[in-house]
CSV table of C-alpha atoms (C1' of nucleotides) in Angstrom, one decimal:
chain,number,residue,atom,x,y,z
P,253,MET,CA,105.8,87.9,196.2
P,254,GLY,CA,107.8,91.0,195.2
P,255,LYS,CA,106.7,94.0,193.3
P,256,LYS,CA,105.3,93.1,189.9
P,257,SER,CA,107.4,94.6,187.1
P,258,PRO,CA,105.6,97.3,185.1
P,259,GLN,CA,103.3,96.2,182.4
P,260,PRO,CA,103.3,98.6,179.5
P,261,LYS,CA,100.0,99.5,178.1
P,262,ALA,CA,100.5,102.5,175.8
P,263,GLY,CA,97.1,102.1,174.2
P,264,ALA,CA,98.0,98.9,172.4
P,265,LYS,CA,94.8,97.0,172.5
P,266,GLY,CA,91.9,98.9,171.0
P,267,ARG,CA,90.2,98.4,167.7
P,268,ASN,CA,91.3,101.9,166.7
P,269,GLN,CA,95.0,102.0,166.9
P,270,GLU,CA,95.3,105.4,165.3
P,271,LEU,CA,93.1,106.9,168.0
P,272,ALA,CA,95.1,105.3,170.7
P,273,ASP,CA,98.3,106.7,169.3
P,274,ARG,CA,96.9,110.1,169.2
P,275,ARG,CA,95.7,110.0,172.8
P,276,VAL,CA,99.0,108.7,174.0
P,277,ARG,CA,100.7,111.6,172.2
P,278,GLN,CA,98.3,114.1,173.8
P,279,ILE,CA,99.2,112.7,177.2
P,280,VAL,CA,103.0,112.7,176.6
P,281,ASP,CA,102.9,116.3,175.2
P,282,ALA,CA,101.1,117.5,178.3
P,283,ALA,CA,103.3,115.6,180.6
P,284,VAL,CA,106.5,116.9,179.1
P,285,ARG,CA,105.5,120.5,179.7
P,286,LEU,CA,104.4,119.8,183.3
P,287,PHE,CA,107.4,117.7,184.2
P,288,ILE,CA,109.7,120.4,182.9
P,289,GLU,CA,107.8,123.1,184.8
P,290,LYS,CA,107.4,121.3,188.2
P,291,GLY,CA,109.2,118.0,188.1
P,292,PHE,CA,107.9,114.5,187.9
P,293,HIS,CA,107.0,114.1,191.6
P,294,LYS,CA,105.2,117.4,192.0
P,295,THR,CA,103.1,116.8,188.9
P,296,THR,CA,99.9,115.0,189.6
P,297,THR,CA,98.1,112.6,187.3
P,298,ARG,CA,95.1,114.9,187.4
P,299,GLN,CA,97.1,117.8,186.2
P,300,ILE,CA,98.5,115.8,183.3
P,301,ALA,CA,95.0,114.7,182.4
P,302,ALA,CA,93.7,118.2,182.6
P,303,LYS,CA,96.4,119.6,180.3
P,304,ALA,CA,95.9,116.8,177.9
P,305,ARG,CA,92.2,117.7,177.9
P,306,MET,CA,90.9,114.3,179.0
P,307,PRO,CA,89.4,112.9,182.2
P,308,ILE,CA,91.7,110.8,184.4
P,309,GLY,CA,89.6,107.8,183.8
P,310,SER,CA,90.2,108.1,180.1
P,311,MET,CA,93.9,108.7,180.5
P,312,TYR,CA,94.2,105.4,182.3
P,313,GLU,CA,92.7,103.7,179.3
P,314,TYR,CA,95.8,104.5,177.4
P,315,VAL,CA,98.5,104.4,180.0
P,316,ALA,CA,99.1,102.0,182.9
P,317,SER,CA,100.8,104.3,185.4
P,318,LYS,CA,102.4,107.6,186.1
P,319,GLU,CA,105.7,105.9,185.7
P,320,GLU,CA,104.9,104.7,182.3
P,321,ILE,CA,104.1,108.3,181.3
P,322,LEU,CA,107.6,109.3,182.5
P,323,TYR,CA,109.1,106.5,180.4
P,324,LEU,CA,107.2,107.5,177.3
P,325,VAL,CA,108.3,111.1,177.9
P,326,CYS,CA,111.9,110.1,178.1
P,327,GLU,CA,111.6,108.0,175.0
P,328,ALA,CA,110.0,110.8,173.1
P,329,ILE,CA,112.7,113.2,174.1
P,330,HIS,CA,115.5,110.9,173.1
P,331,ALA,CA,113.8,110.2,169.8
P,332,GLU,CA,113.7,113.9,169.1
P,333,VAL,CA,117.2,114.5,170.2
P,334,GLU,CA,118.5,111.6,168.1
P,335,LYS,CA,116.6,112.9,165.1
P,336,GLY,CA,118.1,116.4,165.7
P,337,VAL,CA,121.6,115.1,166.0
P,338,ILE,CA,121.4,112.9,162.9
P,339,GLU,CA,120.2,115.8,160.9
P,340,ALA,CA,122.8,118.0,162.4
P,341,MET,CA,125.6,115.6,161.4
P,342,ALA,CA,124.2,115.4,157.9
P,343,ARG,CA,124.4,119.1,157.5
P,344,ALA,CA,127.8,119.3,159.1
P,345,SER,CA,129.4,116.7,156.9
P,346,ARG,CA,128.8,118.9,153.9
P,347,GLY,CA,130.9,121.7,155.3
P,348,LYS,CA,134.7,122.0,155.1
P,349,ASN,CA,135.6,121.8,158.8
P,350,ILE,CA,133.5,118.8,159.7
P,351,LEU,CA,134.3,118.6,163.4
P,352,ALA,CA,133.7,122.2,164.1
P,353,GLY,CA,130.5,122.1,162.1
P,354,ALA,CA,129.3,119.1,163.9
P,355,LEU,CA,129.9,120.7,167.2
P,356,ARG,CA,128.1,123.8,166.2
P,357,GLU,CA,125.1,121.9,164.9
P,358,TYR,CA,125.0,119.6,167.9
P,359,PHE,CA,125.2,122.3,170.5
P,360,ALA,CA,122.4,124.1,168.7
P,361,VAL,CA,120.3,120.9,169.2
P,362,CYS,CA,121.2,120.9,172.9
P,363,ASP,CA,120.3,124.6,173.1
P,364,ARG,CA,116.9,124.0,171.6
P,365,MET,CA,116.3,120.9,173.7
P,366,SER,CA,117.8,122.3,176.9
P,367,ASP,CA,114.8,121.8,179.2
P,368,HIS,CA,114.2,118.3,177.9
P,369,ILE,CA,117.8,117.1,178.3
P,370,LEU,CA,117.8,118.5,181.8
P,371,LEU,CA,114.5,116.6,182.5
P,372,ILE,CA,116.2,113.3,181.6
P,373,TYR,CA,119.1,114.0,183.9
P,374,GLN,CA,116.9,114.8,186.8
P,375,GLU,CA,114.1,112.3,186.5
P,376,SER,CA,115.2,109.2,184.7
P,377,LYS,CA,116.4,107.8,188.0
P,378,SER,CA,112.7,107.6,189.1
P,379,LEU,CA,112.1,105.0,186.4
P,380,PRO,CA,111.7,101.3,187.2
P,381,ARG,CA,115.0,99.5,186.5
P,382,GLN,CA,113.8,97.9,183.4
P,383,TRP,CA,112.7,101.1,181.7
P,384,ARG,CA,115.7,103.1,183.0
P,385,LYS,CA,117.9,100.6,181.2
P,386,LYS,CA,116.2,101.3,177.9
P,387,VAL,CA,116.6,105.0,178.4
P,388,LEU,CA,120.3,104.6,179.0
P,389,GLU,CA,120.5,102.6,175.9
P,390,ASN,CA,119.2,105.5,174.0
P,391,GLU,CA,121.9,107.7,175.5
P,392,VAL,CA,124.5,105.2,174.3
P,393,ARG,CA,123.0,105.1,170.8
P,394,ILE,CA,123.2,108.9,170.5
P,395,THR,CA,126.8,108.8,171.7
P,396,GLY,CA,127.4,106.2,169.0
P,397,ILE,CA,126.8,108.8,166.4
P,398,PHE,CA,129.9,110.7,167.6
P,399,ILE,CA,131.9,107.6,167.7
P,400,THR,CA,131.2,107.0,164.0
P,401,LEU,CA,132.1,110.6,163.3
P,402,ILE,CA,135.4,110.5,165.2
P,403,LYS,CA,136.4,107.3,163.5
P,404,MET,CA,135.6,108.9,160.1
P,405,LEU,CA,137.7,111.9,161.0
P,406,ILE,CA,140.6,109.7,162.0
P,407,SER,CA,140.6,107.6,158.9
P,408,SER,CA,140.5,110.8,156.8
P,409,GLY,CA,143.5,112.1,158.8
P,410,ASP,CA,141.7,115.0,160.3
P,411,LEU,CA,142.3,113.6,163.8
P,412,PRO,CA,145.3,111.7,165.0
P,413,GLN,CA,145.2,107.9,165.6
P,414,LEU,CA,143.4,107.1,168.8
P,415,GLY,CA,142.7,103.9,170.6
P,416,ASP,CA,139.2,102.6,170.7
P,417,ASP,CA,139.0,103.6,174.4
P,418,ALA,CA,140.0,107.1,173.7
P,419,VAL,CA,137.5,107.4,170.8
P,420,GLU,CA,134.7,106.2,173.0
P,421,VAL,CA,135.5,108.4,175.9
P,422,THR,CA,135.9,111.4,173.6
P,423,ALA,CA,132.5,110.7,172.1
P,424,HIS,CA,131.0,110.7,175.5
P,425,THR,CA,132.8,113.9,176.3
P,426,ILE,CA,131.4,115.7,173.3
P,427,THR,CA,128.0,114.5,174.2
P,428,VAL,CA,128.3,115.8,177.7
P,429,LEU,CA,129.8,119.1,176.6
P,430,GLY,CA,126.5,119.7,174.9
P,431,HIS,CA,124.5,118.7,178.0
P,432,MET,CA,126.8,120.9,180.0
P,433,TRP,CA,125.3,123.9,178.2
P,434,THR,CA,121.9,122.8,179.4
P,435,PHE,CA,122.7,122.2,183.1
P,436,ARG,CA,125.1,125.2,183.5
P,437,ARG,CA,122.8,127.6,181.6
P,438,TRP,CA,121.9,129.2,185.0
P,439,PHE,CA,125.5,130.4,185.0
P,440,PHE,CA,126.5,130.8,181.4
P,441,GLY,CA,123.2,132.2,180.3
P,442,ARG,CA,123.8,135.5,181.9
P,443,LYS,CA,127.1,136.2,180.3
P,444,TYR,CA,127.3,134.2,177.1
P,445,GLY,CA,125.1,133.2,174.2
P,446,ILE,CA,125.2,129.8,172.7
P,447,ASP,CA,127.4,131.2,170.0
P,448,ASP,CA,130.1,132.2,172.5
P,449,TYR,CA,129.9,128.8,174.1
P,450,VAL,CA,130.2,127.1,170.7
P,451,ARG,CA,133.2,129.1,169.8
P,452,ILE,CA,135.1,128.5,173.1
P,453,GLN,CA,134.3,124.8,173.3
P,454,THR,CA,135.2,124.3,169.6
P,455,GLU,CA,138.6,125.8,170.2
P,456,PHE,CA,139.0,123.5,173.2
P,457,VAL,CA,138.0,120.4,171.4
P,458,LEU,CA,139.9,121.2,168.3
P,459,GLY,CA,143.0,121.1,170.4
P,460,LEU,CA,142.0,117.5,170.8
P,461,TYR,CA,145.1,115.6,171.8
P,462,GLY,CA,147.1,118.4,170.2
P,463,ALA,CA,145.1,117.5,167.1
P,464,ALA,CA,146.1,117.3,163.5
P,465,GLY,CA,147.2,120.7,162.3
P,466,LYS,CA,144.7,121.2,159.5
P,467,ALA,CA,141.8,121.4,162.0
P,468,ARG,CA,143.3,124.4,163.7
P,469,ARG,CA,142.0,127.9,163.4
N,72,MET,CA,99.3,136.0,200.2
N,73,GLY,CA,101.7,133.6,198.4
N,74,LYS,CA,103.7,130.8,199.8
N,75,LYS,CA,105.8,131.7,202.8
N,76,SER,CA,109.5,131.4,202.1
N,77,PRO,CA,111.2,128.7,204.2
N,78,GLN,CA,112.3,129.5,207.7
N,79,PRO,CA,115.5,127.8,208.6
N,80,LYS,CA,115.7,126.3,212.0
N,81,ALA,CA,118.7,124.1,212.0
N,82,GLY,CA,118.7,123.8,215.8
N,83,ALA,CA,119.6,127.4,216.3
N,84,LYS,CA,117.7,128.3,219.4
N,85,GLY,CA,118.2,126.0,222.4
N,86,ARG,CA,120.3,126.5,225.4
N,87,ASN,CA,122.5,123.7,224.5
N,88,GLN,CA,124.0,124.6,221.1
N,89,GLU,CA,126.4,121.7,221.0
N,90,LEU,CA,123.6,119.2,221.4
N,91,ALA,CA,121.6,120.8,218.6
N,92,ASP,CA,124.6,120.7,216.3
N,93,ARG,CA,125.1,117.0,217.0
N,94,ARG,CA,121.4,116.2,216.4
N,95,VAL,CA,121.4,118.1,213.1
N,96,ARG,CA,124.4,116.2,212.0
N,97,GLN,CA,122.8,112.9,212.9
N,98,ILE,CA,119.8,113.9,210.8
N,99,VAL,CA,121.9,115.0,207.8
N,100,ASP,CA,124.1,111.9,207.9
N,101,ALA,CA,121.0,109.7,207.9
N,102,ALA,CA,119.4,111.7,205.1
N,103,VAL,CA,122.4,111.6,202.8
N,104,ARG,CA,122.4,107.8,202.8
N,105,LEU,CA,118.7,107.5,202.3
N,106,PHE,CA,118.5,110.2,199.6
N,107,ILE,CA,121.3,108.4,197.7
N,108,GLU,CA,119.6,105.1,198.0
N,109,LYS,CA,116.0,106.0,197.2
N,110,GLY,CA,116.0,109.7,196.2
N,111,PHE,CA,114.5,112.6,198.0
N,112,HIS,CA,110.9,112.1,197.2
N,113,LYS,CA,110.8,108.5,197.9
N,114,THR,CA,112.4,108.9,201.3
N,115,THR,CA,110.0,109.7,204.1
N,116,THR,CA,110.7,111.8,207.1
N,117,ARG,CA,109.9,108.8,209.3
N,118,GLN,CA,112.7,106.9,207.6
N,119,ILE,CA,115.1,109.7,208.2
N,120,ALA,CA,114.2,109.9,211.8
N,121,ALA,CA,114.5,106.1,212.2
N,122,LYS,CA,118.0,106.0,210.6
N,123,ALA,CA,119.1,109.0,212.7
N,124,ARG,CA,117.8,107.1,215.8
N,125,MET,CA,115.4,109.6,217.0
N,126,PRO,CA,111.6,110.0,217.0
N,127,ILE,CA,110.0,112.2,214.4
N,128,GLY,CA,108.8,114.6,217.0
N,129,SER,CA,112.3,115.1,218.1
N,130,MET,CA,113.6,115.5,214.6
N,131,TYR,CA,111.3,118.4,214.0
N,132,GLU,CA,112.8,120.1,217.1
N,133,TYR,CA,116.0,120.6,215.1
N,134,VAL,CA,114.8,121.0,211.6
N,135,ALA,CA,111.9,122.9,210.1
N,136,SER,CA,110.9,120.8,207.1
N,137,LYS,CA,112.0,118.0,204.9
N,138,GLU,CA,113.1,120.6,202.3
N,139,GLU,CA,115.5,122.1,204.9
N,140,ILE,CA,117.0,118.6,205.4
N,141,LEU,CA,117.7,118.5,201.7
N,142,TYR,CA,119.3,121.9,201.8
N,143,LEU,CA,121.5,120.9,204.7
N,144,VAL,CA,122.4,117.7,202.8
N,145,CYS,CA,123.5,119.7,199.7
N,146,GLU,CA,125.5,122.1,201.8
N,147,ALA,CA,127.2,119.3,203.6
N,148,ILE,CA,128.1,117.6,200.4
N,149,HIS,CA,129.5,120.8,198.8
N,150,ALA,CA,131.5,121.5,201.9
N,151,GLU,CA,133.1,118.1,201.7
N,152,VAL,CA,133.7,118.3,197.9
N,153,GLU,CA,135.3,121.8,198.3
N,154,LYS,CA,137.5,120.6,201.1
N,155,GLY,CA,138.5,117.6,199.0
N,156,VAL,CA,139.3,119.7,195.9
N,157,ILE,CA,141.3,122.3,197.9
N,158,GLU,CA,143.4,119.5,199.4
N,159,ALA,CA,143.8,117.9,196.0
N,160,MET,CA,145.1,121.1,194.5
N,161,ALA,CA,147.5,121.6,197.3
N,162,ARG,CA,148.9,118.1,196.7
N,163,ALA,CA,149.0,118.6,192.9
N,164,SER,CA,150.8,121.9,193.0
N,165,ARG,CA,153.8,120.2,194.6
N,166,GLY,CA,154.2,117.8,191.6
N,167,LYS,CA,156.0,118.6,188.4
N,168,ASN,CA,153.1,118.5,185.9
N,169,ILE,CA,150.6,120.6,187.8
N,170,LEU,CA,147.7,120.4,185.4
N,171,ALA,CA,147.9,116.6,185.0
N,172,GLY,CA,148.3,116.2,188.7
N,173,ALA,CA,145.4,118.4,189.5
N,174,LEU,CA,143.1,116.5,187.2
N,175,ARG,CA,144.1,113.2,188.7
N,176,GLU,CA,143.5,114.4,192.2
N,177,TYR,CA,140.2,116.1,191.3
N,178,PHE,CA,138.9,113.1,189.5
N,179,ALA,CA,139.8,111.0,192.5
N,180,VAL,CA,137.6,113.2,194.6
N,181,CYS,CA,134.8,112.9,192.2
N,182,ASP,CA,135.2,109.1,192.2
N,183,ARG,CA,135.0,109.0,196.0
N,184,MET,CA,132.0,111.4,196.1
N,185,SER,CA,130.2,109.9,193.1
N,186,ASP,CA,126.9,109.2,194.7
N,187,HIS,CA,126.9,112.6,196.5
N,188,ILE,CA,127.6,114.6,193.3
N,189,LEU,CA,124.9,112.7,191.5
N,190,LEU,CA,122.5,113.5,194.3
N,191,ILE,CA,123.0,117.2,193.9
N,192,TYR,CA,122.4,116.9,190.1
N,193,GLN,CA,119.2,115.1,190.6
N,194,GLU,CA,117.6,116.7,193.6
N,195,SER,CA,118.8,120.2,194.0
N,196,LYS,CA,116.0,121.4,191.7
N,197,SER,CA,113.5,120.3,194.4
N,198,LEU,CA,114.8,123.1,196.7
N,199,PRO,CA,113.0,126.3,197.2
N,200,ARG,CA,114.4,129.1,195.0
N,201,GLN,CA,116.3,130.8,197.8
N,202,TRP,CA,118.1,127.7,198.9
N,203,ARG,CA,118.8,126.5,195.4
N,204,LYS,CA,120.5,129.7,194.7
N,205,LYS,CA,122.9,129.2,197.6
N,206,VAL,CA,123.7,125.7,196.4
N,207,LEU,CA,124.5,127.0,192.9
N,208,GLU,CA,126.8,129.6,194.5
N,209,ASN,CA,128.7,126.7,196.1
N,210,GLU,CA,129.1,125.2,192.6
N,211,VAL,CA,130.5,128.5,191.3
N,212,ARG,CA,132.9,128.7,194.2
N,213,ILE,CA,134.3,125.3,193.5
N,214,THR,CA,134.7,126.1,189.9
N,215,GLY,CA,136.5,129.2,191.0
N,216,ILE,CA,139.3,127.0,192.3
N,217,PHE,CA,140.0,125.8,188.8
N,218,ILE,CA,139.9,129.4,187.4
N,219,THR,CA,142.7,130.3,189.8
N,220,LEU,CA,144.6,127.2,188.8
N,221,ILE,CA,144.3,127.9,185.1
N,222,LYS,CA,145.3,131.6,185.5
N,223,MET,CA,148.3,130.5,187.4
N,224,LEU,CA,149.3,128.1,184.7
N,225,ILE,CA,148.9,130.7,182.1
N,226,SER,CA,151.1,133.2,183.9
N,227,SER,CA,153.8,130.5,184.4
N,228,GLY,CA,153.6,129.8,180.7
N,229,ASP,CA,152.3,126.2,181.0
N,230,LEU,CA,149.2,127.2,179.2
N,231,PRO,CA,148.8,129.6,176.3
N,232,GLN,CA,147.2,133.0,176.8
N,233,LEU,CA,143.5,132.7,177.0
N,234,GLY,CA,140.7,135.3,177.3
N,235,ASP,CA,138.8,135.5,180.5
N,236,ASP,CA,135.8,133.9,178.9
N,237,ALA,CA,137.8,130.9,177.7
N,238,VAL,CA,139.4,130.5,181.2
N,239,GLU,CA,136.0,130.5,182.8
N,240,VAL,CA,134.4,128.1,180.4
N,241,THR,CA,137.4,125.8,180.6
N,242,ALA,CA,137.2,125.8,184.4
N,243,HIS,CA,133.6,124.8,184.2
N,244,THR,CA,134.5,122.2,181.6
N,245,ILE,CA,137.1,120.6,183.9
N,246,THR,CA,134.6,120.6,186.8
N,247,VAL,CA,132.0,118.9,184.6
N,248,LEU,CA,134.5,116.3,183.3
N,249,GLY,CA,134.8,115.2,186.9
N,250,HIS,CA,131.1,115.0,187.3
N,251,MET,CA,130.8,113.2,184.0
N,252,TRP,CA,132.6,110.3,185.6
N,253,THR,CA,129.9,110.1,188.2
N,254,PHE,CA,126.9,110.3,185.9
N,255,ARG,CA,128.3,108.1,183.2
N,256,ARG,CA,129.6,105.5,185.6
N,257,TRP,CA,126.8,103.2,184.6
N,258,PHE,CA,128.5,103.0,181.2
N,259,PHE,CA,132.2,103.5,181.9
N,260,GLY,CA,132.3,101.5,185.1
N,261,ARG,CA,131.9,98.2,183.3
N,262,LYS,CA,134.9,98.7,181.0
N,263,TYR,CA,137.2,101.3,182.6
N,264,GLY,CA,138.5,102.1,186.1
N,265,ILE,CA,139.0,105.6,187.3
N,266,ASP,CA,142.6,105.3,186.3
N,267,ASP,CA,141.8,104.7,182.6
N,268,TYR,CA,139.4,107.6,182.7
N,269,VAL,CA,142.0,109.9,184.2
N,270,ARG,CA,144.6,108.9,181.6
N,271,ILE,CA,142.3,109.5,178.6
N,272,GLN,CA,140.8,112.7,179.9
N,273,THR,CA,144.2,114.1,180.8
N,274,GLU,CA,145.5,113.5,177.3
N,275,PHE,CA,142.4,115.2,176.1
N,276,VAL,CA,142.7,118.3,178.3
N,277,LEU,CA,146.4,118.6,177.8
N,278,GLY,CA,145.8,119.1,174.2
N,279,LEU,CA,144.0,122.2,175.5
N,280,TYR,CA,143.9,124.7,172.7
N,281,GLY,CA,146.9,122.9,171.2
N,282,ALA,CA,148.5,123.7,174.5
N,283,ALA,CA,152.0,124.7,175.3
N,284,GLY,CA,154.4,121.9,174.3
N,285,LYS,CA,155.9,121.3,177.7
N,286,ALA,CA,152.7,119.9,179.1
N,287,ARG,CA,152.7,117.1,176.5
N,288,ARG,CA,153.3,113.5,177.2
L,66,DG,C1',66.3,96.1,157.0
L,67,DG,C1',65.5,96.0,161.5
L,68,DA,C1',66.2,94.2,166.1
L,69,DT,C1',69.5,92.8,169.2
L,70,DA,C1',73.8,91.8,171.1
L,71,DA,C1',78.7,92.8,171.6
L,72,DT,C1',82.4,95.7,171.9
L,73,DG,C1',85.1,99.7,172.6
L,74,DA,C1',85.5,104.4,174.3
L,75,DC,C1',84.6,107.5,177.8
L,76,DC,C1',84.0,109.1,182.4
L,77,DG,C1',84.8,110.9,187.4
L,78,DA,C1',83.4,110.0,192.2
L,79,DG,C1',85.5,107.7,195.5
L,80,DC,C1',88.7,104.2,197.7
L,81,DG,C1',92.5,103.2,200.4
L,82,DC,C1',96.5,104.8,201.8
L,83,DT,C1',100.7,107.6,202.6
L,84,DC,C1',102.7,111.6,203.7
L,85,DG,C1',104.7,115.9,206.2
L,86,DT,C1',103.8,118.1,210.1
L,87,DT,C1',101.8,119.3,214.7
L,88,DC,C1',100.6,119.6,219.4
L,89,DG,C1',100.0,118.8,224.1
L,90,DG,C1',101.8,116.6,227.5
L,91,DA,C1',105.8,113.9,230.0
L,92,DC,C1',110.1,114.3,231.9
L,93,DA,C1',114.6,116.2,233.4
L,94,DT,C1',117.3,119.8,234.8
L,95,DA,C1',118.4,124.4,236.7
G,180,DT,C1',108.6,126.8,239.3
G,181,DA,C1',110.4,127.6,234.8
G,182,DT,C1',112.6,126.1,230.9
G,183,DG,C1',114.5,123.2,227.6
G,184,DT,C1',114.0,118.6,225.6
G,185,DC,C1',111.7,114.6,224.2
G,186,DC,C1',108.0,112.1,222.2
G,187,DG,C1',104.5,109.8,219.0
G,188,DA,C1',99.5,109.4,218.2
G,189,DA,C1',96.7,112.0,215.5
G,190,DC,C1',95.5,115.1,211.7
G,191,DG,C1',93.9,116.2,207.3
G,192,DA,C1',95.3,117.1,202.7
G,193,DG,C1',96.5,114.9,198.7
G,194,DC,C1',97.9,111.1,196.0
G,195,DG,C1',97.6,107.3,192.2
G,196,DC,C1',94.5,104.5,190.5
G,197,DT,C1',89.9,101.7,190.1
G,198,DC,C1',85.5,100.4,189.1
G,199,DG,C1',80.9,100.4,187.7
G,200,DG,C1',78.6,102.3,184.6
G,201,DT,C1',76.8,105.1,180.2
G,202,DC,C1',76.9,105.9,175.5
G,203,DA,C1',78.0,105.3,170.6
G,204,DT,C1',79.3,102.3,167.1
G,205,DT,C1',79.7,98.0,164.8
G,206,DA,C1',78.7,93.0,164.2
G,207,DT,C1',75.2,89.3,164.0
G,208,DC,C1',71.1,87.1,163.1
G,209,DC,C1',66.2,86.5,161.4
DNA sequence: GGATAATGACCGAGCGCTCGTTCGGACATA
DNA sequence: TATGTCCGAACGAGCGCTCGGTCATTATCC
């Protein structure tokens, strides 16, 4: 008999669902901070419980394992990032230079969520297969937002015609350029602010495939 | 008194230096494979020793701690990547479209070293401060190769004039675009080969700042 | 309404195990 | 004899998680 695949719990049983949700949120909030600070493996369940202000026994009423906590943390982070990106796009699409605005807004989200994005890069590989898959799906969904954006800009003539492949890869690239700010901050942070980074990368991306003239500075 | 900072050993003492070097290499080779497969924290020192075909006691004659092994692994990987990139640049600079050639060669290195590059992203944060710093310096040095390349292309008129900031950020961006292939392979791998990726990203980068016309397809 | 049973929430000492590392001696070579 | 090398059983700290139980609240019955 192999390893049993993980059984989610996430406080789903009790009579008082609202309480369970609150407790799980306590746990996840505590865990996020600790994982960012010391990493997943060096954080103990006891520390999480302590920071969440509950005894370990109680914590395990609402969560099945330490790995489930990591999964919930990843989900929570992606939810917040996605929300941030969607709001950012909404704001950007009211401006005149949509692509530049979108980049500025998106990079701002990445800047705000730096530590969290980094956490996903470094720890999501510790998840059981099944959960890791779901986390990757979140990543794809967020990238999808940029695919939509790019297609919109193509049909409005702000970007040249591109094949579907190129659109997809470019969307991923934009996503990663945001992440890059988070995992090269140890280098950039000393010399540039996020504003400098936005400016330089925007000029870079706006050259996109020798892009349509109107998007140029 | 706080934690003592790590004391390297790396087989530096014995009468027989050549033996020590060989043993350390055995250990590092074994560790690389295991770390890639299961990650640093889930790999035990006993497993490393077993794969290196030596008893644990012996292993600790040549290495001071598990963390030192991780450090040596990171150093070894960076050394190999740097070697690969330098050779790639040498080959590319003989071609006619230098930037495109450099990208193709560099991405090929990243493809070959995928697992290793990923390993550094995921585990280098587990290093003690002092060693992590040295690993990041390696990263900077590799990026430096692209800075040199870009400056060369600017002075030859193949790229437009760019400020030092823009040159630096662009070099980092190119570096990261290579890494991107490694940590988004779970997505790209299903639909594209490295060749498709190279083609699309090259078109993207060649649009660089609406780059000089001669570099265009 | 009051007695009683049932249920959910809370709790933390302790279990069972794994891990990184050590240490004292065996053995070979100089 | 002295020195470098090899070795692996043993150590002890620390881990994730459980389990048996208490307490408070709600449901059930007469």
